[in-house]
Amino acid sequence: MGDVATSTHDPYQLLGVAKDASAEEIKSAYRKLALKYHPDRNPDDKAAEEKFKEISEAYATLRDPDLRAHYDRYGHQTRQTSTPGYAGGYTPPNFQDYDWQTLFKEAGVVINWDSRGSAPRSGNAVFDALFQHVTQMAAQTMRQQGLLKGEDYESQLFLSIEEAQKGAHKKVKLAKSRPEIEVSVPAGMRDGSRLRLRGQGGYGNPPGDGYVTVKIDLPLGVALVGNELHTEIAVTGGEADKGTTTSLFGHSLNIPPKSKDGDTLKIPSAGLAGADMIVTLRVAPMQAWWRKARALIGV
């Protein structure tokens, strides 16, 4: 974190909470901001790194009753002082020896220490390893010499509904410096599922792993509720009255006679990971004819 924090910002303002905020409100605000400015989500973004450090120090101040009380007493004085601090009369503690691992764990902020690849370390220097370029350069050298585990890579993979349900072979790029690799995606994927690609990370001993987070690319008009797919289908008045069978995302949908606008039907196991698809009927002749035309031309 640095030897002494020199930010002139109010920790309450940094976290966006009121002075009378509860401990849970402070933790929730910090977690939301920490996820936003997390180094893993903002690679090589110095401004995000600095913001992450500032909000972490702010949370470290407000989560501790004694530090918070001390800030509340002295933090808003406007008198000048030669000692740097958040505000006139308050000097924050030296965060160099702070127990950041406990703070992150408590707030539910996941820091993958192994993926940072820093040199062997004791608890005090862990947080510095996130930001100290000297440490990162040393780690890179140690990896090249086979003394450290390689860096883990993170990437995303977008799948269509059909690909998530049936499985697919897709190409993914784990890092700018690495070529695309083919990934075998098993059937039954959920939105947010993670695939582990052993040994596909950075060079080292052993090599790092690649982690691919699956995202479902939902068509317009389709919503994901848990693992269920919710959508609508337009039918003509005749189809609703007499009943018909049609296809929806590769699944057969039986519309019974005497159906009405707003009725809901269920296609078992047509959602994600074995969940159902919930279909709401809409009696809309023009849209229904457009649906039929698209089906005829295979669109």
Coordinates of C-alpha atoms in Angstrom, one line a residue:
M1 CA 0.0 0.0 0.0
G2 CA 2.9 2.3 0.5
D3 CA 4.7 3.6 3.6
V4 CA 2.1 6.2 4.5
A5 CA -1.2 7.0 2.9
T6 CA -1.2 10.5 1.5
S7 CA -4.7 10.7 0.0
T8 CA -6.6 13.8 0.9
H9 CA -10.0 12.2 0.3
D10 CA -12.5 11.5 3.0
P11 CA -12.9 7.7 3.4
Y12 CA -16.6 8.1 3.7
Q13 CA -16.7 10.0 0.4
L14 CA -14.4 7.4 -1.2
L15 CA -16.8 4.6 -0.3
G16 CA -19.9 6.7 -1.0
V17 CA -21.4 6.2 2.4
A18 CA -22.8 8.5 5.1
K19 CA -21.0 9.2 8.3
D20 CA -23.6 7.2 10.3
A21 CA -23.4 4.2 7.9
S22 CA -23.5 0.8 9.6
A23 CA -20.6 -1.7 9.3
E24 CA -22.5 -3.8 6.9
E25 CA -23.3 -0.8 4.7
I26 CA -19.6 0.2 4.6
K27 CA -18.6 -3.4 3.8
S28 CA -21.2 -3.6 1.0
A29 CA -20.1 -0.3 -0.5
Y30 CA -16.4 -1.3 -0.4
R31 CA -17.1 -4.7 -2.0
K32 CA -19.0 -3.1 -4.8
L33 CA -16.2 -0.6 -5.6
A34 CA -13.5 -3.2 -5.0
L35 CA -15.0 -5.5 -7.7
K36 CA -15.3 -2.5 -10.0
Y37 CA -11.7 -1.5 -9.7
H38 CA -10.2 -5.0 -9.1
P39 CA -6.8 -5.4 -10.7
D40 CA -8.0 -8.6 -12.5
R41 CA -10.8 -6.6 -14.2
N42 CA -8.5 -3.7 -15.1
P43 CA -5.2 -5.1 -16.3
D44 CA -2.5 -2.5 -16.7
D45 CA -4.8 0.3 -15.6
K46 CA -2.8 2.5 -13.3
A47 CA -5.7 4.7 -12.4
A48 CA -7.8 1.7 -11.4
E49 CA -4.9 0.3 -9.3
E50 CA -4.6 3.6 -7.4
K51 CA -8.4 3.7 -6.9
F52 CA -8.4 0.2 -5.6
K53 CA -5.6 1.1 -3.1
E54 CA -7.5 4.2 -2.0
I55 CA -10.8 2.5 -1.4
S56 CA -9.1 -0.4 0.4
E57 CA -7.3 2.0 2.7
A58 CA -10.6 3.8 3.3
Y59 CA -12.3 0.6 4.2
A60 CA -9.4 -0.5 6.4
T61 CA -10.0 2.8 8.3
L62 CA -13.7 2.6 8.7
R63 CA -14.0 -1.1 9.4
D64 CA -11.8 -0.7 12.6
P65 CA -13.9 1.0 15.4
D66 CA -10.9 2.7 16.9
L67 CA -9.5 4.0 13.6
R68 CA -13.0 5.2 12.6
A69 CA -13.6 7.0 15.9
H70 CA -10.2 8.6 15.5
Y71 CA -11.0 9.8 12.0
D72 CA -14.4 11.0 13.1
R73 CA -12.8 13.1 15.8
Y74 CA -9.9 14.6 13.9
G75 CA -10.7 14.0 10.2
H76 CA -12.7 17.1 9.4
Q77 CA -10.5 19.7 11.1
T78 CA -9.4 22.4 8.7
R79 CA -6.3 23.6 10.5
Q80 CA -3.1 23.1 8.6
T81 CA -0.6 20.5 9.6
S82 CA 2.7 19.4 8.4
T83 CA 1.7 15.8 8.7
P84 CA 0.0 14.3 5.7
G85 CA -3.4 12.8 6.2
Y86 CA -6.9 12.4 4.8
A87 CA -7.8 15.9 6.3
G88 CA -6.2 18.5 8.5
G89 CA -5.9 16.8 11.9
Y90 CA -6.0 13.1 11.0
T91 CA -3.0 11.0 10.0
P92 CA -3.9 7.5 8.8
P93 CA -1.9 4.6 10.1
N94 CA 1.0 2.9 8.2
F95 CA -0.8 0.3 6.1
Q96 CA 2.5 -1.4 5.1
D97 CA 2.0 -4.1 7.8
Y98 CA -1.8 -4.4 7.5
D99 CA -3.5 -7.8 7.3
W100 CA -4.9 -7.3 3.8
Q101 CA -5.6 -11.0 3.3
T102 CA -8.1 -10.9 6.2
L103 CA -9.7 -7.7 5.0
F104 CA -10.3 -9.0 1.5
K105 CA -11.6 -12.4 2.8
E106 CA -14.0 -10.6 5.1
A107 CA -15.3 -8.4 2.4
G108 CA -15.7 -11.2 -0.1
V109 CA -13.1 -9.8 -2.5
V110 CA -11.2 -12.6 -4.1
I111 CA -7.5 -12.0 -4.7
N112 CA -5.8 -14.8 -6.5
W113 CA -2.4 -14.5 -4.9
D114 CA -0.9 -17.3 -7.0
S115 CA -1.8 -15.6 -10.2
R116 CA 0.1 -12.5 -9.1
G117 CA 3.2 -14.6 -9.2
S118 CA 5.2 -12.6 -6.7
A119 CA 8.3 -14.0 -5.1
P120 CA 8.0 -16.0 -1.9
R121 CA 6.5 -13.7 0.7
S122 CA 5.4 -13.3 4.2
G123 CA 2.0 -11.9 5.2
N124 CA 3.2 -8.3 5.4
A125 CA 4.2 -7.8 1.7
V126 CA 1.3 -9.6 0.1
F127 CA -0.7 -6.5 -0.9
D128 CA 2.4 -4.7 -2.2
A129 CA 2.9 -7.6 -4.6
L130 CA -0.3 -6.5 -6.4
F131 CA 1.2 -3.2 -7.5
Q132 CA 5.0 -3.2 -7.1
H133 CA 6.4 -3.5 -10.6
V134 CA 9.8 -4.4 -9.3
T135 CA 8.3 -7.4 -7.6
Q136 CA 6.4 -8.3 -10.8
M137 CA 9.6 -8.1 -12.8
A138 CA 11.4 -10.3 -10.3
A139 CA 8.6 -12.8 -10.5
Q140 CA 8.8 -12.8 -14.3
T141 CA 12.5 -13.6 -14.1
M142 CA 11.9 -16.4 -11.6
R143 CA 9.2 -17.9 -13.8
Q144 CA 11.6 -17.9 -16.8
Q145 CA 14.1 -19.7 -14.6
G146 CA 11.5 -22.3 -13.6
L147 CA 11.4 -21.1 -10.0
L148 CA 7.7 -20.0 -9.8
K149 CA 4.4 -21.3 -11.0
G150 CA 3.2 -19.6 -14.2
E151 CA 0.6 -16.9 -14.2
D152 CA -3.0 -18.0 -14.5
Y153 CA -4.9 -16.4 -17.5
E154 CA -8.6 -15.4 -17.4
S155 CA -10.8 -15.0 -20.5
Q156 CA -14.5 -15.1 -21.5
L157 CA -16.3 -17.2 -24.0
F158 CA -19.8 -16.4 -25.4
L159 CA -22.1 -19.2 -26.3
S160 CA -25.4 -19.4 -28.0
I161 CA -28.3 -21.1 -26.3
E162 CA -27.8 -24.2 -28.5
E163 CA -24.1 -24.3 -27.9
A164 CA -24.6 -24.1 -24.1
Q165 CA -27.2 -26.9 -24.3
K166 CA -25.4 -29.3 -26.7
G167 CA -21.8 -28.4 -26.3
A168 CA -19.4 -27.0 -28.9
H169 CA -15.9 -26.6 -30.0
K170 CA -14.8 -23.0 -29.8
K171 CA -11.6 -21.0 -30.1
V172 CA -10.6 -18.7 -27.3
K173 CA -7.7 -16.3 -26.7
L174 CA -6.3 -16.3 -23.2
A175 CA -3.7 -13.6 -23.6
K176 CA -2.7 -11.0 -26.2
S177 CA 0.7 -12.7 -26.6
R178 CA -0.7 -16.2 -27.0
P179 CA -2.4 -17.7 -30.1
E180 CA -6.0 -18.8 -30.0
I181 CA -6.6 -22.3 -28.7
E182 CA -9.6 -24.7 -29.3
V183 CA -11.8 -25.4 -26.3
S184 CA -14.1 -28.4 -26.1
V185 CA -17.2 -27.0 -24.3
P186 CA -19.3 -29.8 -22.7
A187 CA -23.0 -29.9 -22.9
G188 CA -25.2 -28.3 -20.1
M189 CA -23.2 -25.1 -19.5
R190 CA -24.7 -22.5 -17.2
D191 CA -24.1 -18.7 -17.5
G192 CA -21.1 -18.0 -15.4
S193 CA -19.6 -21.5 -15.5
R194 CA -15.8 -21.6 -15.6
L195 CA -13.7 -24.0 -17.6
R196 CA -10.2 -24.8 -16.4
L197 CA -7.5 -25.3 -19.0
R198 CA -4.6 -26.9 -17.3
G199 CA -1.2 -25.8 -18.3
Q200 CA -2.5 -23.1 -20.7
G201 CA -1.5 -20.2 -18.6
G202 CA 1.8 -18.3 -18.4
Y203 CA 5.2 -20.0 -18.5
G204 CA 6.6 -21.2 -15.3
N205 CA 7.2 -24.4 -13.3
P206 CA 4.6 -25.7 -13.4
P207 CA 2.9 -23.7 -16.1
G208 CA -0.2 -21.6 -15.1
D209 CA -3.7 -22.5 -16.0
G210 CA -6.3 -20.8 -18.2
Y211 CA -9.7 -20.1 -16.8
V212 CA -12.6 -19.4 -19.2
T213 CA -15.9 -17.9 -17.9
V214 CA -18.9 -18.8 -20.0
K215 CA -21.4 -16.1 -20.9
I216 CA -24.7 -17.0 -22.7
D217 CA -25.4 -14.7 -25.6
L218 CA -29.2 -14.4 -25.3
P219 CA -31.3 -13.4 -28.3
L220 CA -33.5 -10.4 -28.2
G221 CA -36.7 -11.2 -26.2
V222 CA -35.1 -14.1 -24.2
A223 CA -34.5 -13.7 -20.5
L224 CA -32.5 -16.0 -18.1
V225 CA -34.2 -16.6 -14.7
G226 CA -31.9 -18.9 -12.8
N227 CA -31.2 -21.5 -15.4
E228 CA -34.7 -21.2 -17.0
L229 CA -35.1 -19.5 -20.3
H230 CA -38.2 -17.2 -20.5
T231 CA -39.5 -16.0 -23.9
E232 CA -42.6 -15.3 -25.9
I233 CA -43.9 -16.6 -29.2
A234 CA -46.4 -14.9 -31.5
V235 CA -49.3 -17.0 -32.9
T236 CA -52.2 -16.3 -35.1
G237 CA -55.8 -16.4 -33.8
G238 CA -56.3 -19.7 -35.8
E239 CA -53.2 -21.3 -34.3
A240 CA -54.3 -20.4 -30.8
D241 CA -57.8 -21.6 -31.4
K242 CA -57.0 -24.9 -33.2
G243 CA -53.6 -25.6 -31.7
T244 CA -50.4 -26.2 -33.6
T245 CA -46.8 -27.5 -33.2
T246 CA -43.8 -25.3 -33.9
S247 CA -40.1 -25.2 -33.1
L248 CA -38.4 -22.8 -30.7
F249 CA -34.6 -22.8 -30.4
G250 CA -34.5 -26.3 -31.8
H251 CA -37.1 -27.6 -29.4
S252 CA -40.6 -28.7 -30.3
L253 CA -43.4 -26.6 -28.8
N254 CA -47.0 -28.0 -28.7
I255 CA -49.6 -25.3 -28.6
P256 CA -52.9 -26.9 -27.4
P257 CA -56.3 -25.9 -28.9
K258 CA -58.3 -23.1 -27.2
S259 CA -55.1 -21.3 -26.1
K260 CA -55.3 -17.7 -25.2
D261 CA -53.1 -14.6 -25.3
G262 CA -50.9 -14.7 -22.1
D263 CA -51.0 -18.4 -21.6
T264 CA -47.7 -19.9 -20.5
L265 CA -46.3 -23.2 -21.8
K266 CA -43.3 -25.2 -20.5
I267 CA -40.8 -27.1 -22.6
P268 CA -39.1 -29.5 -20.2
S269 CA -35.3 -29.5 -20.1
A270 CA -35.1 -26.8 -22.9
G271 CA -33.4 -24.3 -20.7
L272 CA -29.8 -24.3 -19.4
A273 CA -28.3 -27.2 -17.5
G274 CA -31.5 -29.2 -17.7
A275 CA -33.9 -26.5 -16.6
D276 CA -37.1 -25.7 -18.4
M277 CA -38.0 -23.1 -21.0
I278 CA -41.1 -21.0 -20.2
V279 CA -43.0 -19.7 -23.2
T280 CA -45.7 -17.0 -23.1
L281 CA -48.2 -17.0 -25.9
R282 CA -49.0 -13.7 -27.7
V283 CA -51.8 -13.6 -30.2
A284 CA -50.3 -11.3 -32.8
P285 CA -51.1 -12.2 -36.4
M286 CA -48.5 -10.0 -38.1
Q287 CA -45.7 -11.1 -35.9
A288 CA -46.8 -14.7 -36.3
W289 CA -46.7 -14.5 -40.1
W290 CA -43.2 -13.0 -39.8
R291 CA -42.2 -15.9 -37.6
K292 CA -43.5 -18.4 -40.2
A293 CA -41.7 -16.6 -43.0
R294 CA -38.4 -16.7 -41.2
A295 CA -38.8 -20.4 -40.5
L296 CA -39.4 -21.1 -44.2
I297 CA -36.2 -19.4 -45.3
G298 CA -34.3 -20.8 -42.3
V299 CA -33.5 -17.6 -40.5

